[in-house]
PDB file of C-alpha atoms in Angstrom:
ATOM      1  CA  MET A  10     -16.501  -1.960  33.418  1.00 39.00           C
ATOM      2  CA  SER A  11     -13.423   0.089  32.529  1.00 44.00           C
ATOM      3  CA  GLN A  12     -11.261  -3.019  32.984  1.00 47.00           C
ATOM      4  CA  GLU A  13     -13.128  -4.673  30.115  1.00 50.00           C
ATOM      5  CA  ARG A  14     -12.116  -2.008  27.619  1.00 53.00           C
ATOM      6  CA  VAL A  15      -9.707  -2.961  24.839  1.00 53.00           C
ATOM      7  CA  ILE A  16      -8.188  -0.092  22.900  1.00 58.00           C
ATOM      8  CA  CYS A  17      -7.049  -0.981  19.378  1.00 58.00           C
ATOM      9  CA  ARG A  18      -4.857   2.135  19.050  1.00 60.00           C
ATOM     10  CA  ASN A  19      -2.585   0.798  21.783  1.00 63.00           C
ATOM     11  CA  TRP A  20      -2.148  -2.357  19.740  1.00 63.00           C
ATOM     12  CA  ILE A  21      -1.147  -0.330  16.689  1.00 65.00           C
ATOM     13  CA  VAL A  22       1.516   1.454  18.691  1.00 61.00           C
ATOM     14  CA  ASP A  23       2.778  -1.803  20.207  1.00 61.00           C
ATOM     15  CA  LEU A  24       2.946  -3.406  16.767  1.00 58.00           C
ATOM     16  CA  GLY A  25       4.744  -0.363  15.381  1.00 54.00           C
ATOM     17  CA  ARG A  26       7.651  -0.472  17.798  1.00 47.00           C
ATOM     18  CA  ASP A  27       9.335  -3.283  15.890  1.00 45.00           C
ATOM     19  CA  PRO A  28       7.511  -4.275  12.706  1.00 43.00           C
ATOM     20  CA  ASP A  29       9.811  -7.273  12.115  1.00 42.00           C
ATOM     21  CA  ALA A  30       9.171  -8.921  15.470  1.00 42.00           C
ATOM     22  CA  ALA A  31       6.155  -9.726  17.578  1.00 39.00           C
ATOM     23  CA  PRO A  32       5.673  -7.039  20.213  1.00 40.00           C
ATOM     24  CA  VAL A  33       6.106  -7.824  23.867  1.00 38.00           C
ATOM     25  CA  LEU A  34       3.225  -6.183  25.657  1.00 37.00           C
ATOM     26  CA  ALA A  35       3.704  -5.336  29.302  1.00 36.00           C
ATOM     27  CA  GLU A  36       0.098  -5.981  30.306  1.00 40.00           C
ATOM     28  CA  LEU A  37      -2.058  -8.009  27.978  1.00 40.00           C
ATOM     29  CA  PRO A  38      -5.831  -7.763  28.363  1.00 43.00           C
ATOM     30  CA  ARG A  39      -7.554 -10.911  29.558  1.00 45.00           C
ATOM     31  CA  SER A  40     -11.072 -12.091  28.897  1.00 45.00           C
ATOM     32  CA  ALA A  41     -13.897 -10.347  30.730  1.00 45.00           C
ATOM     33  CA  GLU A  42     -14.566 -13.505  32.746  1.00 45.00           C
ATOM     34  CA  GLN A  43     -10.909 -13.754  33.793  1.00 46.00           C
ATOM     35  CA  LEU A  44     -10.927 -10.094  34.792  1.00 42.00           C
ATOM     36  CA  ARG A  45     -13.967 -10.668  37.022  1.00 43.00           C
ATOM     37  CA  ARG A  46     -12.419 -13.762  38.619  1.00 44.00           C
ATOM     38  CA  GLY A  47      -8.936 -12.243  38.775  1.00 45.00           C
ATOM     39  CA  ASP A  48      -7.380 -15.339  37.104  1.00 46.00           C
ATOM     40  CA  SER A  49      -4.398 -15.924  34.912  1.00 50.00           C
ATOM     41  CA  PRO A  50      -4.565 -17.365  31.393  1.00 51.00           C
ATOM     42  CA  PRO A  51      -7.105 -20.061  30.479  1.00 51.00           C
ATOM     43  CA  GLY A  52      -7.016 -23.282  32.491  1.00 50.00           C
ATOM     44  CA  ASP A  53      -5.763 -21.570  35.651  1.00 47.00           C
ATOM     45  CA  ILE A  54      -2.185 -21.846  34.370  1.00 49.00           C
ATOM     46  CA  PRO A  55      -0.007 -19.077  35.801  1.00 53.00           C
ATOM     47  CA  ALA A  56       0.844 -16.387  33.284  1.00 59.00           C
ATOM     48  CA  SER A  57       4.118 -17.290  31.634  1.00 71.00           C
ATOM     49  CA  ALA A  58       6.379 -15.533  29.209  1.00 77.00           C
ATOM     50  CA  GLU A  59       5.405 -18.114  26.583  1.00 82.00           C
ATOM     51  CA  TRP A  60       1.690 -17.443  27.068  1.00 75.00           C
ATOM     52  CA  ALA A  61       2.237 -13.665  26.954  1.00 79.00           C
ATOM     53  CA  GLU A  62       4.365 -13.962  23.825  1.00 84.00           C
ATOM     54  CA  ARG A  63       1.765 -16.151  22.095  1.00 85.00           C
ATOM     55  CA  ARG A  64      -0.987 -13.693  22.999  1.00 83.00           C
ATOM     56  CA  ALA A  65       1.149 -10.789  21.747  1.00 83.00           C
ATOM     57  CA  ARG A  66       1.699 -12.597  18.430  1.00 87.00           C
ATOM     58  CA  GLU A  67      -2.056 -13.158  18.067  1.00 87.00           C
ATOM     59  CA  VAL A  68      -2.704  -9.452  18.638  1.00 86.00           C
ATOM     60  CA  ALA A  69       0.068  -8.440  16.219  1.00 86.00           C
ATOM     61  CA  ASP A  70      -1.275 -10.774  13.538  1.00 88.00           C
ATOM     62  CA  ALA A  71      -4.844  -9.514  13.952  1.00 87.00           C
ATOM     63  CA  VAL A  72      -3.726  -5.864  13.773  1.00 87.00           C
ATOM     64  CA  SER A  73      -1.529  -6.548  10.724  1.00 88.00           C
ATOM     65  CA  VAL A  74      -4.443  -8.155   8.879  1.00 88.00           C
ATOM     66  CA  ALA A  75      -6.732  -5.266   9.824  1.00 89.00           C
ATOM     67  CA  LEU A  76      -4.172  -2.724   8.594  1.00 91.00           C
ATOM     68  CA  ARG A  77      -3.950  -4.490   5.217  1.00 90.00           C
ATOM     69  CA  HIS A  78      -7.691  -3.929   4.708  1.00 89.00           C
ATOM     70  CA  LEU A  79      -7.374  -0.145   4.948  1.00 91.00           C
ATOM     71  CA  ALA A  80      -7.233   2.026   1.854  1.00 90.00           C
ATOM     72  CA  PRO A  81      -3.651   2.979   0.912  1.00 92.00           C
ATOM     73  CA  ASP A  82      -4.015   6.595   2.095  1.00 92.00           C
ATOM     74  CA  GLU A  83      -5.527   5.465   5.416  1.00 92.00           C
ATOM     75  CA  ARG A  84      -2.813   2.856   5.961  1.00 92.00           C
ATOM     76  CA  ASP A  85      -0.109   5.418   5.138  1.00 92.00           C
ATOM     77  CA  LEU A  86      -1.594   7.897   7.619  1.00 93.00           C
ATOM     78  CA  ILE A  87      -1.823   5.274  10.394  1.00 91.00           C
ATOM     79  CA  GLU A  88       1.729   4.030   9.766  1.00 89.00           C
ATOM     80  CA  ARG A  89       3.147   7.549   9.793  1.00 90.00           C
ATOM     81  CA  LEU A  90       1.192   8.547  12.909  1.00 89.00           C
ATOM     82  CA  TYR A  91       1.725   5.432  15.005  1.00 87.00           C
ATOM     83  CA  PHE A  92       4.840   3.770  13.578  1.00 84.00           C
ATOM     84  CA  MET A  93       6.953   6.795  12.643  1.00 86.00           C
ATOM     85  CA  GLY A  94       5.590   9.242  15.199  1.00 86.00           C
ATOM     86  CA  GLU A  95       4.756  11.997  12.717  1.00 88.00           C
ATOM     87  CA  GLY A  96       2.010  14.418  13.683  1.00 90.00           C
ATOM     88  CA  PHE A  97      -0.859  15.759  11.622  1.00 91.00           C
ATOM     89  CA  ARG A  98       0.953  19.050  11.034  1.00 93.00           C
ATOM     90  CA  GLU A  99       4.033  17.338   9.563  1.00 93.00           C
ATOM     91  CA  GLN A 100       1.894  15.199   7.290  1.00 92.00           C
ATOM     92  CA  ALA A 101      -0.219  18.171   6.224  1.00 92.00           C
ATOM     93  CA  GLU A 102       2.895  20.099   5.207  1.00 93.00           C
ATOM     94  CA  GLU A 103       4.284  17.152   3.270  1.00 91.00           C
ATOM     95  CA  THR A 104       1.077  16.056   1.532  1.00 90.00           C
ATOM     96  CA  GLY A 105      -0.553  19.456   1.064  1.00 92.00           C
ATOM     97  CA  LYS A 106      -3.773  18.238   2.698  1.00 92.00           C
ATOM     98  CA  ALA A 107      -5.522  20.292   5.343  1.00 92.00           C
ATOM     99  CA  ILE A 108      -5.123  19.087   8.917  1.00 90.00           C
ATOM    100  CA  TYR A 109      -8.874  18.689   9.368  1.00 91.00           C
ATOM    101  CA  ARG A 110      -8.949  16.337   6.341  1.00 92.00           C
ATOM    102  CA  LEU A 111      -6.162  14.225   7.828  1.00 92.00           C
ATOM    103  CA  GLU A 112      -8.011  14.121  11.146  1.00 91.00           C
ATOM    104  CA  GLY A 113     -11.158  12.929   9.354  1.00 91.00           C
ATOM    105  CA  LEU A 114      -9.153  10.301   7.477  1.00 92.00           C
ATOM    106  CA  HIS A 115      -7.649   9.182  10.787  1.00 92.00           C
ATOM    107  CA  LEU A 116     -11.061   8.899  12.393  1.00 91.00           C
ATOM    108  CA  ARG A 117     -12.379   6.756   9.521  1.00 91.00           C
ATOM    109  CA  ALA A 118      -9.275   4.549   9.576  1.00 91.00           C
ATOM    110  CA  VAL A 119      -9.526   3.940  13.322  1.00 90.00           C
ATOM    111  CA  ARG A 120     -13.232   3.130  12.971  1.00 88.00           C
ATOM    112  CA  LYS A 121     -12.436   0.607  10.249  1.00 88.00           C
ATOM    113  CA  LEU A 122      -9.711  -0.949  12.392  1.00 89.00           C
ATOM    114  CA  ARG A 123     -12.065  -1.123  15.360  1.00 86.00           C
ATOM    115  CA  ARG A 124     -14.717  -2.757  13.189  1.00 85.00           C
ATOM    116  CA  ARG A 125     -12.195  -5.252  11.767  1.00 86.00           C
ATOM    117  CA  LEU A 126     -10.854  -6.117  15.223  1.00 86.00           C
ATOM    118  CA  ALA A 127     -14.250  -6.337  16.962  1.00 83.00           C
ATOM    119  CA  ALA A 128     -14.712 -10.078  16.341  1.00 82.00           C
ATOM    120  CA  PHE A 129     -11.142 -10.830  17.437  1.00 84.00           C
ATOM    121  CA  VAL A 130     -11.578  -8.810  20.632  1.00 82.00           C
ATOM    122  CA  GLN A 131     -14.849 -10.542  21.445  1.00 80.00           C
ATOM    123  CA  ARG A 132     -13.407 -14.002  20.747  1.00 81.00           C
ATOM    124  CA  GLN A 133     -10.145 -13.469  22.644  1.00 80.00           C
ATOM    125  CA  TYR A 134     -11.227 -11.261  25.519  1.00 76.00           C
ATOM    126  CA  GLY A 135     -14.986 -11.596  25.752  1.00 76.00           C
ATOM    127  CA  VAL A 136     -15.439  -7.844  25.302  1.00 73.00           C
ATOM    128  CA  ARG A 137     -18.169  -6.847  22.896  1.00 70.00           C
ATOM    129  CA  SER A 138     -17.873  -3.596  20.986  1.00 65.00           C
ATOM    130  CA  HIS A 139     -21.026  -1.541  21.402  1.00 56.00           C
ATOM    131  CA  ARG A 140     -19.875   1.433  19.390  1.00 52.00           C
ATOM    132  CA  VAL A 141     -19.054  -0.340  16.155  1.00 46.00           C
ATOM    133  CA  SER A 142     -22.045  -1.262  14.078  1.00 46.00           C
ATOM    134  CA  GLU A 143     -21.590  -3.841  11.330  1.00 45.00           C
ATOM    135  CA  ARG A 144     -24.546  -2.200   9.646  1.00 45.00           C
ATOM    136  CA  ALA A 145     -22.609   1.038   9.186  1.00 53.00           C
ATOM    137  CA  ALA A 146     -19.752  -0.731   7.385  1.00 66.00           C
ATOM    138  CA  CYS A 147     -19.289   0.114   3.716  1.00 78.00           C
ATOM    139  CA  PRO A 148     -19.251  -3.145   1.729  1.00 81.00           C
ATOM    140  CA  LEU A 149     -16.995  -1.567  -0.885  1.00 84.00           C
ATOM    141  CA  CYS A 150     -14.413  -0.243   1.578  1.00 81.00           C
ATOM    142  CA  ASP A 151     -14.195  -3.623   3.295  1.00 75.00           C
ATOM    143  CA  SER A 152     -13.468  -5.448   0.037  1.00 79.00           C
ATOM    144  CA  PRO A 153      -9.855  -6.498  -0.691  1.00 80.00           C
ATOM    145  CA  GLU A 154     -10.487  -5.424  -4.312  1.00 85.00           C
ATOM    146  CA  ARG A 155     -11.424  -1.900  -3.284  1.00 85.00           C
ATOM    147  CA  ALA A 156      -8.969  -0.194  -5.656  1.00 86.00           C
ATOM    148  CA  GLU A 157     -10.386  -2.056  -8.669  1.00 89.00           C
ATOM    149  CA  ILE A 158     -13.938  -1.283  -7.575  1.00 90.00           C
ATOM    150  CA  ASP A 159     -13.113   2.423  -7.191  1.00 89.00           C
ATOM    151  CA  VAL A 160     -11.706   2.499 -10.744  1.00 90.00           C
ATOM    152  CA  LEU A 161     -14.838   0.757 -12.032  1.00 91.00           C
ATOM    153  CA  ILE A 162     -17.137   3.236 -10.269  1.00 91.00           C
ATOM    154  CA  ARG A 163     -15.203   6.272 -11.508  1.00 90.00           C
ATOM    155  CA  SER A 164     -15.120   4.958 -15.091  1.00 91.00           C
ATOM    156  CA  ARG A 165     -18.931   4.893 -15.310  1.00 90.00           C
ATOM    157  CA  ASP A 166     -20.346   7.157 -18.013  1.00 90.00           C
ATOM    158  CA  PRO A 167     -22.138  10.001 -16.174  1.00 87.00           C
ATOM    159  CA  LYS A 168     -24.965   9.856 -18.742  1.00 90.00           C
ATOM    160  CA  SER A 169     -25.771   6.207 -17.999  1.00 89.00           C
ATOM    161  CA  THR A 170     -27.535   4.664 -15.015  1.00 90.00           C
ATOM    162  CA  TRP A 171     -25.837   2.864 -12.152  1.00 91.00           C
ATOM    163  CA  GLY A 172     -27.539  -0.439 -13.034  1.00 91.00           C
ATOM    164  CA  ARG A 173     -24.720  -1.929 -15.115  1.00 92.00           C
ATOM    165  CA  THR A 174     -22.060  -0.881 -12.580  1.00 92.00           C
ATOM    166  CA  ILE A 175     -24.056  -2.536  -9.779  1.00 92.00           C
ATOM    167  CA  GLU A 176     -24.337  -5.735 -11.865  1.00 93.00           C
ATOM    168  CA  VAL A 177     -20.612  -5.811 -12.643  1.00 92.00           C
ATOM    169  CA  ILE A 178     -19.693  -5.322  -8.971  1.00 91.00           C
ATOM    170  CA  HIS A 179     -22.000  -8.185  -8.019  1.00 91.00           C
ATOM    171  CA  GLU A 180     -20.702 -10.502 -10.794  1.00 92.00           C
ATOM    172  CA  ARG A 181     -16.968  -9.812 -10.380  1.00 91.00           C
ATOM    173  CA  TYR A 182     -16.664  -9.220  -6.646  1.00 87.00           C
ATOM    174  CA  GLY A 183     -19.756 -10.858  -5.165  1.00 88.00           C
ATOM    175  CA  ILE A 184     -20.877  -7.648  -3.465  1.00 87.00           C
ATOM    176  CA  LYS A 185     -24.623  -7.081  -3.560  1.00 87.00           C
ATOM    177  CA  ILE A 186     -25.488  -3.400  -3.847  1.00 88.00           C
ATOM    178  CA  VAL A 187     -29.174  -2.638  -3.302  1.00 86.00           C
ATOM    179  CA  SER A 188     -29.205   1.056  -4.120  1.00 87.00           C
ATOM    180  CA  PRO A 189     -27.102   3.405  -6.252  1.00 88.00           C
ATOM    181  CA  GLN A 190     -26.891   5.615  -3.137  1.00 88.00           C
ATOM    182  CA  THR A 191     -24.354   3.147  -1.732  1.00 87.00           C
ATOM    183  CA  LEU A 192     -22.052   3.821  -4.696  1.00 89.00           C
ATOM    184  CA  ILE A 193     -22.686   7.563  -4.638  1.00 87.00           C
ATOM    185  CA  GLY A 194     -22.011   7.709  -0.884  1.00 85.00           C
ATOM    186  CA  HIS A 195     -18.865   5.617  -1.310  1.00 85.00           C
ATOM    187  CA  LEU A 196     -17.570   8.016  -3.975  1.00 84.00           C
ATOM    188  CA  LYS A 197     -18.463  11.070  -1.936  1.00 81.00           C
ATOM    189  CA  TYR A 198     -17.264  10.008   1.517  1.00 79.00           C
ATOM    190  CA  HIS A 199     -14.800   7.148   1.101  1.00 78.00           C
ATOM    191  CA  SER A 200     -12.775   7.952  -2.000  1.00 68.00           C
TER     192      SER A 200
END
Protein backbone atom coordinates (compact mmCIF):
# COMPACT_ATOMS: atom_id res chain seq x y z
CA MET A 1 0.00 0.00 0.00
CA SER A 2 2.80 2.45 0.78
CA GLN A 3 4.18 1.95 -2.74
CA GLU A 4 0.95 3.39 -4.15
CA ARG A 5 1.41 6.72 -2.40
CA VAL A 6 2.14 9.79 -4.52
CA ILE A 7 3.32 12.85 -2.65
CA CYS A 8 2.64 16.15 -4.42
CA ARG A 9 5.15 18.09 -2.27
CA ASN A 10 7.98 16.08 -3.80
CA TRP A 11 6.78 17.18 -7.22
CA ILE A 12 6.85 20.82 -6.15
CA VAL A 13 10.44 20.47 -5.01
CA ASP A 14 11.43 18.66 -8.21
CA LEU A 15 9.77 21.34 -10.32
CA GLY A 16 11.47 24.06 -8.29
CA ARG A 17 15.01 22.90 -8.93
CA ASP A 18 15.04 24.42 -12.40
CA PRO A 19 11.88 26.34 -13.26
CA ASP A 20 12.96 26.85 -16.89
CA ALA A 21 13.43 23.17 -17.68
CA ALA A 22 11.48 20.00 -17.11
CA PRO A 23 12.77 18.22 -14.02
CA VAL A 24 14.50 14.89 -14.30
CA LEU A 25 13.10 12.73 -11.55
CA ALA A 26 15.25 9.88 -10.32
CA GLU A 27 12.35 7.53 -9.60
CA LEU A 28 9.01 8.28 -11.18
CA PRO A 29 5.92 6.67 -9.67
CA ARG A 30 4.18 4.12 -11.86
CA SER A 31 0.54 3.14 -11.93
CA ALA A 32 -0.77 0.99 -9.10
CA GLU A 33 -1.24 -1.92 -11.50
CA GLN A 34 2.36 -1.64 -12.74
CA LEU A 35 3.60 -1.52 -9.16
CA ARG A 36 1.73 -4.74 -8.35
CA ARG A 37 3.05 -6.48 -11.47
CA GLY A 38 6.52 -4.97 -11.15
CA ASP A 39 6.48 -3.79 -14.81
CA SER A 40 8.04 -0.94 -16.68
CA PRO A 41 6.09 1.75 -18.54
CA PRO A 42 2.86 0.92 -20.39
CA GLY A 43 3.04 -1.75 -23.09
CA ASP A 44 5.86 -3.65 -21.38
CA ILE A 45 8.40 -1.32 -23.00
CA PRO A 46 11.55 -1.06 -20.89
CA ALA A 47 11.86 2.24 -19.06
CA SER A 48 13.84 4.62 -21.23
CA ALA A 49 15.21 8.07 -20.71
CA GLU A 50 12.66 9.36 -23.23
CA TRP A 51 9.76 7.80 -21.33
CA ALA A 52 11.06 9.14 -18.00
CA GLU A 53 11.55 12.61 -19.47
CA ARG A 54 8.03 12.63 -20.96
CA ARG A 55 6.56 11.53 -17.63
CA ALA A 56 8.58 14.21 -15.82
CA ARG A 57 7.26 16.86 -18.22
CA GLU A 58 3.68 15.70 -17.59
CA VAL A 59 4.20 16.00 -13.83
CA ALA A 60 5.86 19.42 -14.18
CA ASP A 61 3.02 20.69 -16.36
CA ALA A 62 0.34 19.41 -13.97
CA VAL A 63 2.09 20.98 -10.95
CA SER A 64 2.58 24.29 -12.79
CA VAL A 65 -1.12 24.46 -13.65
CA ALA A 66 -2.07 23.61 -10.07
CA LEU A 67 0.25 26.32 -8.72
CA ARG A 68 -1.38 28.92 -10.99
CA HIS A 69 -4.75 28.21 -9.35
CA LEU A 70 -3.50 29.16 -5.88
CA ALA A 71 -4.17 32.58 -4.41
CA PRO A 72 -1.20 34.95 -4.82
CA ASP A 73 -0.19 34.77 -1.14
CA GLU A 74 -0.39 30.95 -1.17
CA ARG A 75 1.62 30.70 -4.39
CA ASP A 76 4.24 33.10 -3.00
CA LEU A 77 4.55 31.05 0.19
CA ILE A 78 4.91 27.76 -1.73
CA GLU A 79 7.48 29.23 -4.13
CA ARG A 80 9.54 30.69 -1.30
CA LEU A 81 9.36 27.49 0.76
CA TYR A 82 9.99 24.94 -1.97
CA PHE A 83 11.75 26.86 -4.76
CA MET A 84 13.91 29.28 -2.77
CA GLY A 85 14.34 27.19 0.37
CA GLU A 86 13.20 29.88 2.80
CA GLY A 87 11.75 28.72 6.10
CA PHE A 88 8.68 29.92 7.94
CA ARG A 89 10.78 32.00 10.33
CA GLU A 90 12.48 33.93 7.51
CA GLN A 91 9.15 34.61 5.83
CA ALA A 92 7.53 35.64 9.11
CA GLU A 93 10.29 38.18 9.74
CA GLU A 94 10.02 39.59 6.23
CA THR A 95 6.22 39.70 5.95
CA GLY A 96 5.37 40.49 9.57
CA LYS A 97 2.95 37.55 9.74
CA ALA A 98 2.99 35.14 12.65
CA ILE A 99 4.57 31.76 11.98
CA TYR A 100 1.37 29.92 12.89
CA ARG A 101 -0.51 31.94 10.23
CA LEU A 102 2.08 31.01 7.60
CA GLU A 103 1.82 27.36 8.64
CA GLY A 104 -1.97 27.52 8.25
CA LEU A 105 -1.60 29.18 4.85
CA HIS A 106 0.85 26.44 3.86
CA LEU A 107 -1.54 23.72 4.95
CA ARG A 108 -4.39 25.22 2.91
CA ALA A 109 -2.15 25.66 -0.14
CA VAL A 110 -0.94 22.06 -0.01
CA ARG A 111 -4.53 20.83 0.37
CA LYS A 112 -5.55 22.85 -2.69
CA LEU A 113 -2.62 21.46 -4.67
CA ARG A 114 -3.48 17.93 -3.59
CA ARG A 115 -7.09 18.48 -4.61
CA ARG A 116 -6.05 19.95 -7.98
CA LEU A 117 -3.62 17.09 -8.66
CA ALA A 118 -5.93 14.28 -7.49
CA ALA A 119 -7.45 13.63 -10.93
CA PHE A 120 -4.03 13.70 -12.60
CA VAL A 121 -2.61 11.26 -10.05
CA GLN A 122 -5.54 8.89 -10.49
CA ARG A 123 -5.36 9.06 -14.29
CA GLN A 124 -1.58 8.67 -14.53
CA TYR A 125 -0.82 6.33 -11.66
CA GLY A 126 -4.10 4.71 -10.72
CA VAL A 127 -3.82 5.99 -7.15
CA ARG A 128 -7.00 7.45 -5.73
CA SER A 129 -6.79 10.17 -3.11
CA HIS A 130 -8.91 9.25 -0.11
CA ARG A 131 -8.06 12.28 1.97
CA VAL A 132 -9.10 14.97 -0.48
CA SER A 133 -12.81 15.51 -0.71
CA GLU A 134 -14.16 17.41 -3.71
CA ARG A 135 -17.08 18.32 -1.51
CA ALA A 136 -14.83 20.32 0.82
CA ALA A 137 -13.48 22.45 -2.05
CA CYS A 138 -14.42 26.12 -2.00
CA PRO A 139 -15.97 27.00 -5.38
CA LEU A 140 -14.72 30.58 -5.06
CA CYS A 141 -11.12 29.66 -4.26
CA ASP A 142 -10.98 27.26 -7.20
CA SER A 143 -12.13 29.92 -9.67
CA PRO A 144 -9.50 31.55 -11.93
CA GLU A 145 -11.33 34.86 -11.31
CA ARG A 146 -10.91 34.59 -7.55
CA ALA A 147 -9.35 38.05 -7.14
CA GLU A 148 -12.29 39.73 -8.91
CA ILE A 149 -14.77 37.71 -6.87
CA ASP A 150 -13.04 38.69 -3.61
CA VAL A 151 -13.27 42.38 -4.58
CA LEU A 152 -16.96 41.94 -5.40
CA ILE A 153 -17.67 40.24 -2.06
CA ARG A 154 -15.80 42.88 -0.06
CA SER A 155 -17.53 45.74 -1.89
CA ARG A 156 -20.98 44.57 -0.76
CA ASP A 157 -22.83 47.11 1.37
CA PRO A 158 -22.98 45.63 4.90
CA LYS A 159 -26.58 46.88 5.25
CA SER A 160 -27.81 44.92 2.23
CA THR A 161 -28.47 41.20 1.84
CA TRP A 162 -26.19 38.75 0.08
CA GLY A 163 -28.81 38.01 -2.59
CA ARG A 164 -27.55 40.45 -5.23
CA THR A 165 -23.91 39.42 -4.69
CA ILE A 166 -24.87 35.75 -5.14
CA GLU A 167 -26.73 36.63 -8.37
CA VAL A 168 -23.80 38.62 -9.77
CA ILE A 169 -21.34 35.80 -9.01
CA HIS A 170 -23.63 33.34 -10.78
CA GLU A 171 -24.18 35.63 -13.81
CA ARG A 172 -20.57 36.77 -14.31
CA TYR A 173 -18.60 33.71 -13.24
CA GLY A 174 -21.08 30.84 -13.53
CA ILE A 175 -20.61 29.82 -9.90
CA LYS A 176 -23.81 28.74 -8.18
CA ILE A 177 -23.84 29.71 -4.52
CA VAL A 178 -26.68 28.13 -2.53
CA SER A 179 -26.20 29.88 0.79
CA PRO A 180 -24.70 33.18 1.96
CA GLN A 181 -22.70 31.09 4.46
CA THR A 182 -20.45 30.04 1.57
CA LEU A 183 -19.52 33.69 0.97
CA ILE A 184 -19.19 34.45 4.68
CA GLY A 185 -16.99 31.38 5.21
CA HIS A 186 -14.89 32.29 2.17
CA LEU A 187 -14.32 35.80 3.56
CA LYS A 188 -13.54 34.51 7.03
CA TYR A 189 -11.29 31.55 6.21
CA HIS A 190 -9.96 32.00 2.69
CA SER A 191 -9.29 35.71 2.28
